[in-house]
CSV table of C-alpha atoms in Angstrom, one decimal:
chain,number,residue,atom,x,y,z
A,22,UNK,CA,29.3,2.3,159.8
A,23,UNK,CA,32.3,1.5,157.4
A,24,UNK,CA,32.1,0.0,154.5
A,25,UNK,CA,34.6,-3.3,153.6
A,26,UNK,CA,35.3,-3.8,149.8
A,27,UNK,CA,36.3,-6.9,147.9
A,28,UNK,CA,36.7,-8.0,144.3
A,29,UNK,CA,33.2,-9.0,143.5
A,30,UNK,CA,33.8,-11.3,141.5
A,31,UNK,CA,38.0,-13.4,140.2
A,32,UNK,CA,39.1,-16.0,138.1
A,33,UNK,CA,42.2,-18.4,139.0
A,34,UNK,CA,43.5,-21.6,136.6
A,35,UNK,CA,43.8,-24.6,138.0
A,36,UNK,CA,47.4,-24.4,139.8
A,37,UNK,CA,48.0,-20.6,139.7
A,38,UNK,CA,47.6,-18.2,141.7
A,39,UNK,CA,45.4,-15.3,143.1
A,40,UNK,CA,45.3,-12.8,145.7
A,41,UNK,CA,42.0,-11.0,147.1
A,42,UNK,CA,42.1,-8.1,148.8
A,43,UNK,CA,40.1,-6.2,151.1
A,44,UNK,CA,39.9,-2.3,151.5
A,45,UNK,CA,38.5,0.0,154.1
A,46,UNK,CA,36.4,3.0,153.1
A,47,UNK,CA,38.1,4.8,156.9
A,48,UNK,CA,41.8,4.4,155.3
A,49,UNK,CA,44.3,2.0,155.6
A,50,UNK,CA,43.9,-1.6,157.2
A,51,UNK,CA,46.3,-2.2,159.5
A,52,UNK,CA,46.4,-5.2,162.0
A,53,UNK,CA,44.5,-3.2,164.5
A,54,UNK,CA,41.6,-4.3,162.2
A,55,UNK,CA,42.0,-7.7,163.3
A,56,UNK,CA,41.3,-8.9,159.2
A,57,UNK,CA,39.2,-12.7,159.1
A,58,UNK,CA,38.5,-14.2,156.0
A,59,UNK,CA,36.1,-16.7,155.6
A,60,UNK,CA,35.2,-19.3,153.0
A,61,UNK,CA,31.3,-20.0,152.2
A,62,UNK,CA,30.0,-22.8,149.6
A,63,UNK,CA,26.9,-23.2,148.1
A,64,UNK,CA,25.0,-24.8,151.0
A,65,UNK,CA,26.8,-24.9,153.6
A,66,UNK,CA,27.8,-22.4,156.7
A,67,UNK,CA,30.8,-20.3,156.5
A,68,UNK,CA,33.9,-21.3,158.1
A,69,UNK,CA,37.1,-19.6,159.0
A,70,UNK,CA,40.5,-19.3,157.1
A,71,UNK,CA,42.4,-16.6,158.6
A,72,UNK,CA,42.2,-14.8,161.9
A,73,UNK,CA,44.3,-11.9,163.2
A,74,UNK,CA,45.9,-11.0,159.6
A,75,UNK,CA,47.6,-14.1,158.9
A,76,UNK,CA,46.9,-17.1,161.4
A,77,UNK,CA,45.5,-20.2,159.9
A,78,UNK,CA,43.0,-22.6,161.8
A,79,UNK,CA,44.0,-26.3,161.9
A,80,UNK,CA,42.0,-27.1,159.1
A,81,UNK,CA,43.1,-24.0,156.6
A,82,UNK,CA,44.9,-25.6,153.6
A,83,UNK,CA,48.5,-24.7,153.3
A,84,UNK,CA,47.8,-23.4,150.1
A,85,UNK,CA,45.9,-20.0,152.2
A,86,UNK,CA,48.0,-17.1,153.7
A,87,UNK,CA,46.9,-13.6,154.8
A,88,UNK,CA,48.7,-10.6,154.9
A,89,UNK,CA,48.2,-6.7,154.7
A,90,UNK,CA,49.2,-5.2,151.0
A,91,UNK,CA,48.8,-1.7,149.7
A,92,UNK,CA,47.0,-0.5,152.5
A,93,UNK,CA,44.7,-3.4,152.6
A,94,UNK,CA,44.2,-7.5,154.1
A,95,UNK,CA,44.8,-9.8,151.5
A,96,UNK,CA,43.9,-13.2,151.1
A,97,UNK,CA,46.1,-14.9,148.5
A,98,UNK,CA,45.8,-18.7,147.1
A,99,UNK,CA,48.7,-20.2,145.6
A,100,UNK,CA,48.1,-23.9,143.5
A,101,UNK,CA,44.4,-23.2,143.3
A,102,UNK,CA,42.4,-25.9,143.2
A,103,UNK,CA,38.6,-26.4,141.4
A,104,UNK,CA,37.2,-27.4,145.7
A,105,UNK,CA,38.7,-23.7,146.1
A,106,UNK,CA,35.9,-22.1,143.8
A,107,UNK,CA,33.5,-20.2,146.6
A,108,UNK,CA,32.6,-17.3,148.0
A,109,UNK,CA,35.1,-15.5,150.1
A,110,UNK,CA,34.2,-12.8,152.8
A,111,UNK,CA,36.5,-10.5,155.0
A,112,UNK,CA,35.6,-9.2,158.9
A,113,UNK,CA,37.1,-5.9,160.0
A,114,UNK,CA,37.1,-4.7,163.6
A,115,UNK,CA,36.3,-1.5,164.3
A,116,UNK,CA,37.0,-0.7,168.2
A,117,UNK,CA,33.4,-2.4,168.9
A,118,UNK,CA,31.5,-3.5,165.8
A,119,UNK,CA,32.6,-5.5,163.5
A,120,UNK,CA,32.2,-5.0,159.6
A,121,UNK,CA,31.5,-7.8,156.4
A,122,UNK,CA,33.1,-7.4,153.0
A,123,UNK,CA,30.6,-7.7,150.2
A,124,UNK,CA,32.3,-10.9,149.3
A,125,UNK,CA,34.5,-12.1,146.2
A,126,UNK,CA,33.0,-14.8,144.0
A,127,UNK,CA,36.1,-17.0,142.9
A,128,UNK,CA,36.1,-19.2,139.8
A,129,UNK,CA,38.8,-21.6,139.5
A,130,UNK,CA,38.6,-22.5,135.7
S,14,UNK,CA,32.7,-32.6,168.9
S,15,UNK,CA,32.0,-28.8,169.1
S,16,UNK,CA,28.6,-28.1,168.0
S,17,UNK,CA,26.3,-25.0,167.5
S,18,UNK,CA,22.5,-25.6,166.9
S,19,UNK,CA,20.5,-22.9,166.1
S,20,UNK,CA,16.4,-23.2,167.0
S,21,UNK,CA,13.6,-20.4,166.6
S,22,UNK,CA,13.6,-19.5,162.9
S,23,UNK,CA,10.3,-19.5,161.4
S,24,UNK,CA,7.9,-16.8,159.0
S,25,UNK,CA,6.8,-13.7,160.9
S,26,UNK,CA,5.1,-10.6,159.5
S,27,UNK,CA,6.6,-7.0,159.6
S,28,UNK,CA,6.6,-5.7,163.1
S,29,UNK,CA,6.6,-9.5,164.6
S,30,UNK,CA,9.2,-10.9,167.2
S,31,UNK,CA,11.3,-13.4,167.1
S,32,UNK,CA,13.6,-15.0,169.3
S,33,UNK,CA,16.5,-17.0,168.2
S,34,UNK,CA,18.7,-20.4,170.1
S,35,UNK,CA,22.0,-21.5,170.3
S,36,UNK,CA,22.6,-24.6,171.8
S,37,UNK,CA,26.7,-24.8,172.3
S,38,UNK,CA,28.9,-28.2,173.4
S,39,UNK,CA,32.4,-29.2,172.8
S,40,UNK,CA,34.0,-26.2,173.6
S,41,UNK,CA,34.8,-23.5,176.3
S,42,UNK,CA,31.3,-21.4,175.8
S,43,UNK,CA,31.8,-19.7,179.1
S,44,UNK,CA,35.3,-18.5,178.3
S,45,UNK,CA,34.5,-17.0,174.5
S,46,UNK,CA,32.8,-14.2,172.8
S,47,UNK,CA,29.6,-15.8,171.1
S,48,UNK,CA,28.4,-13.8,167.5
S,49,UNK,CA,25.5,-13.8,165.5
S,50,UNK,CA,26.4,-13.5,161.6
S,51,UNK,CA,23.0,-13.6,159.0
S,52,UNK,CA,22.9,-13.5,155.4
S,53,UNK,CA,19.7,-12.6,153.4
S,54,UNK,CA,18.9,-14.0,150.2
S,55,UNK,CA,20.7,-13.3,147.0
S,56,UNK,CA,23.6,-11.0,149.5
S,57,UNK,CA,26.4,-11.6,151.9
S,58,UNK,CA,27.3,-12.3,155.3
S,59,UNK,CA,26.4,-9.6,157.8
S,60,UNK,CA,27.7,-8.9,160.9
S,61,UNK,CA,25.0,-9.1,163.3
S,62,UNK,CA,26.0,-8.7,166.9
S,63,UNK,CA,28.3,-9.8,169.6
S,64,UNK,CA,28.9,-10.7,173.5
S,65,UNK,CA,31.9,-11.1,175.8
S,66,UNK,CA,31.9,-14.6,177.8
S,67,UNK,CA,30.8,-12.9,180.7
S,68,UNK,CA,27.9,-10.8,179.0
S,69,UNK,CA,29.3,-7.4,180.0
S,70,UNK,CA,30.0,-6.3,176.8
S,71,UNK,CA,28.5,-6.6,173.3
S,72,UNK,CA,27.6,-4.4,170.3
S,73,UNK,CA,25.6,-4.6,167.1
S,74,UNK,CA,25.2,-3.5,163.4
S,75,UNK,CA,23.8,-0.3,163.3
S,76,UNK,CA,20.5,-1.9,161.5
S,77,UNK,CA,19.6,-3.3,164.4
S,78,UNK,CA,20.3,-1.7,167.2
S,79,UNK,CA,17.5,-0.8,169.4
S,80,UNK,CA,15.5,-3.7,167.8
S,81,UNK,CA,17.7,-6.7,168.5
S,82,UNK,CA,19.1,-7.6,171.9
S,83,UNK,CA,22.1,-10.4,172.2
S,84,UNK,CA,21.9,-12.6,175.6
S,85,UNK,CA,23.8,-15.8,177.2
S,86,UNK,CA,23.3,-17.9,179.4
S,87,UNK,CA,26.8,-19.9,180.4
S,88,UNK,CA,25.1,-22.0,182.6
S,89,UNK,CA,23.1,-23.7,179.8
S,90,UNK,CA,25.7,-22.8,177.0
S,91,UNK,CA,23.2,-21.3,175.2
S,92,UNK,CA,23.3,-17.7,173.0
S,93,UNK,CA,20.0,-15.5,172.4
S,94,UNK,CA,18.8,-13.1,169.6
S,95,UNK,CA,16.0,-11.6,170.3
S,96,UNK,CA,14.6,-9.6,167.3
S,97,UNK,CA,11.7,-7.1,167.9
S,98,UNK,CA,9.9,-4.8,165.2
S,99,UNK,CA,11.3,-6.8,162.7
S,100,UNK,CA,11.5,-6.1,158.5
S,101,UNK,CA,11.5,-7.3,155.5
S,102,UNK,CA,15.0,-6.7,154.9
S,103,UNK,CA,15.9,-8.9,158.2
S,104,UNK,CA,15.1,-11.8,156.1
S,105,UNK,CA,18.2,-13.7,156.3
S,106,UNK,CA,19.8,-17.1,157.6
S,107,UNK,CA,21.1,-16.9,161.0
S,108,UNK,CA,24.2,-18.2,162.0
S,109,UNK,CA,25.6,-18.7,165.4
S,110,UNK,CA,29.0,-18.6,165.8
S,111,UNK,CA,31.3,-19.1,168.4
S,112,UNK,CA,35.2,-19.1,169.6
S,113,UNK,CA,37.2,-15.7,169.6
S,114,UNK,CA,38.8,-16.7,166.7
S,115,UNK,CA,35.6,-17.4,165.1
S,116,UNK,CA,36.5,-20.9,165.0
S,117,UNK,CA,32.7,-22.6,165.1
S,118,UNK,CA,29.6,-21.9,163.3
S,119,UNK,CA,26.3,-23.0,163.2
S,120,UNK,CA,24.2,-24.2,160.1
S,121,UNK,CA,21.9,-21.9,160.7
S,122,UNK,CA,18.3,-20.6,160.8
S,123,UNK,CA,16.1,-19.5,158.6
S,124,UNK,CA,13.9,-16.3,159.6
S,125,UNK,CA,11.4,-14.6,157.0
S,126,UNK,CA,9.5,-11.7,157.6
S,127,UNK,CA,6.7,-11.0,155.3
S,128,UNK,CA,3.1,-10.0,154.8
């Protein structure tokens, strides 16, 4: 099975901006992974960002955009805001099975 | 309003079974792959398994496989984990999640396995 890296753990200001990424230990990510990413807070479920690379749900702030950089999906955050600090996770596809990032802890302080 | 209520969660001891819900409404269950997602406590979300909309495919986390069998029934909207020989380390909340696009998700149920 593959194994998805993230950031553990990144810090954003108020108003700035931040881009997690997420990696593939099989090579490159390319669209054929089908990259999610997915927001969790303390509490509550998980729920969906970004499907397919870069689409948005209706309910994804503006503020969200996927895209593939360096050979992996990014998820960058531009105006942060302090109801952005959670955990963020990425789903690869791979040709069946599908494969969890470890997740990135973002701060927004 | 879509909704995804998860039923069956409970405390088992190693080698137990376990059979999990999911009560769908709101949206097209017949017509979408249906997932189970968990995450144990202190870790992340895990990819558990998966079905097509008509059943004839689906796949699973190597952890699992062998021990856990995904099911649907369209008729009643409903999605089925069940979890045999189960571990310690399958300790986790359950979610249900449904939509190709991953668009819905349960709130979850709580299995623990334990002595």
């Amino acid at each position: 099975q593959a194994v998805v890296t993230q950031e553990p753990s990144l810090t954003v200001s108020p108003g700035g901006t931040v881009t997690l990424t997420c990696g593939s230990s099989t090579g490159t990510v390319t669209s054929g992974h089908y990259p999610f990413w997915f927001q969790q807070k303390p509490g509550q479920a998980p729920r969906t960002l970004i499907y397919d690379t870069t689409n948005k749900h209706s309910w994804t702030p503006a503020r969200f955009s996927g895209s593939l950089l360096g050979g992996k999906a990014a998820l960058t955050l531009s105006g942060a805001q302090a109801e952005d600090e959670a955990e963020y996770y990425c789903l690869l596809y791979y040709r069946g099975p599908w494969v969890f990032g470890g997740g990135t802890k973002l701060t927004v302080l | 309003e879509v909704q995804l209520v998860e039923s069956g969660g409970g405390l088992v001891q190693p080698g137990e079974s376990l059979r999990l819900s999911c009560a769908a409404s709101g949206f097209s269950f017949s017509s979408s792959w249906m997932t189970w997602v968990r995450r144990a406590p202190g870790k992340g979300l895990e990819w558990v398994a998966n079905m097509k909309h008509d059943g004839s495919v689906n796949y699973y986390m190597d952890s699992v496989k062998g021990r856990f069998t995904i099911s649907r029934d369209n008729a009643k909207e409903s999605l089925y984990l069940q979890m045999t020989s189960l571990r310690v380390e399958d300790t986790a909340v359950y979610y249900c999640v449904g939509g190709d696009m991953a668009e819905y998700w349960g709130q979850g149920s709580l299995v623990t396995v334990a002595s």
